[in-house]
Short mmCIF file of C-alpha atoms in Angstrom, two decimals:
data_model
loop_
_atom_site.label_atom_id
_atom_site.label_comp_id
_atom_site.label_asym_id
_atom_site.label_seq_id
_atom_site.Cartn_x
_atom_site.Cartn_y
_atom_site.Cartn_z
CA MET C 1 -0.01 0.05 0.01
CA SER C 2 1.45 3.38 -0.96
CA GLU C 3 1.58 6.42 1.30
CA ILE C 4 -0.54 9.44 0.48
CA GLY C 5 1.11 12.94 0.84
CA ASP C 6 -1.94 14.80 2.04
CA VAL C 7 -5.71 14.89 1.80
CA TRP C 8 -5.66 16.70 -1.57
CA ASP C 9 -3.45 14.04 -3.07
CA ALA C 10 -5.91 11.38 -1.70
CA LEU C 11 -8.92 13.12 -3.28
CA TYR C 12 -7.45 14.44 -6.54
CA SER C 13 -4.43 13.93 -8.70
CA GLY C 14 -2.33 16.15 -10.93
CA PRO C 15 -2.99 19.90 -11.34
CA THR C 16 -6.26 19.69 -9.43
CA SER C 17 -4.56 18.67 -6.19
CA VAL C 18 -1.95 21.46 -6.61
CA ASP C 19 -4.72 24.08 -7.18
CA LEU C 20 -6.73 22.84 -4.20
CA ARG C 21 -3.68 22.91 -1.96
CA ALA C 22 -2.87 26.47 -3.05
CA ARG C 23 -6.47 27.61 -2.50
CA SER C 24 -6.57 25.89 0.82
CA ASP C 25 -3.35 27.52 1.97
CA LEU C 26 -4.57 30.97 0.77
CA MET C 27 -7.90 30.58 2.39
CA ILE C 28 -6.37 29.67 5.77
CA LEU C 29 -4.07 32.73 5.62
CA ILE C 30 -7.07 34.95 4.82
CA GLN C 31 -9.22 33.39 7.58
CA GLU C 32 -6.40 33.88 10.17
CA ARG C 33 -5.85 37.49 9.21
CA LEU C 34 -9.53 38.37 9.22
CA THR C 35 -10.32 36.70 12.54
CA SER C 36 -7.17 38.23 14.23
CA ARG C 37 -8.56 41.68 13.37
CA ALA C 38 -11.78 41.04 15.26
CA ILE C 39 -13.85 43.02 12.76
CA SER C 40 -17.34 42.43 11.44
CA VAL C 41 -18.05 40.70 8.19
CA GLU C 42 -19.24 44.02 6.73
CA GLN C 43 -15.97 45.76 7.78
CA ALA C 44 -13.97 42.88 6.29
CA ALA C 45 -15.88 43.06 3.08
CA ARG C 46 -15.19 46.79 2.76
CA LEU C 47 -11.52 46.19 3.49
CA VAL C 48 -10.98 43.56 0.82
CA LYS C 49 -13.50 45.04 -1.62
CA VAL C 50 -15.92 42.01 -1.88
CA ASP C 51 -19.54 41.68 -0.70
CA PRO C 52 -20.24 40.44 2.81
CA ALA C 53 -21.61 37.14 1.49
CA ALA C 54 -18.18 36.35 -0.03
CA VAL C 55 -16.49 37.10 3.31
CA SER C 56 -18.95 34.80 5.03
CA ASP C 57 -18.22 32.11 2.43
CA LEU C 58 -14.46 32.53 2.98
CA LEU C 59 -14.82 32.30 6.75
CA SER C 60 -16.99 29.19 6.29
CA GLY C 61 -14.32 27.51 4.17
CA LYS C 62 -16.30 27.29 0.91
CA ILE C 63 -13.17 26.70 -1.11
CA ASP C 64 -15.07 25.77 -4.27
CA LEU C 65 -16.47 29.32 -4.62
CA PHE C 66 -13.04 30.96 -5.07
CA THR C 67 -10.21 30.76 -7.61
CA ALA C 68 -6.61 30.93 -6.46
CA GLU C 69 -6.38 34.32 -8.21
CA GLU C 70 -9.35 35.71 -6.33
CA LEU C 71 -7.87 34.47 -3.00
CA ARG C 72 -4.40 35.96 -3.84
CA SER C 73 -6.16 39.31 -4.60
CA ILE C 74 -8.01 39.26 -1.26
CA LEU C 75 -4.85 38.37 0.64
CA GLY C 76 -2.96 41.09 -1.10
CA LYS C 77 -5.52 43.63 0.04
CA LEU C 78 -5.25 42.41 3.55
CA LEU C 79 -1.46 42.59 3.51
CA ASP C 80 -1.54 46.08 1.94
CA ASP C 81 -3.68 47.33 4.86
CA GLN C 82 -1.36 46.27 7.67
#
C-alpha cells in the first residue's frame, strides 16, 4: 500500500490537487488575518472590496467558490492594509 502525501493528493491527482492545496493555503491565511482583526463581516468586506456574502463564504471555508487568483487578490488587500 502506498503512502498518501496529504488529503488533496488522496482526493485528486495532478494539477487539481496542486490548485486545491494552493487555494486551501490561501484561504487559511485569509481566515487567520480576518479573525485576528476582530472586525465584522461587513468591515472585512469593505476592506478587501468584496461583498459580505463572499467574506462569510471565505470564513466558512467554501473553497469551491473561489479561484486561487481571487484568493491571492483578497490576501494582497489584507497585507496592503497592515
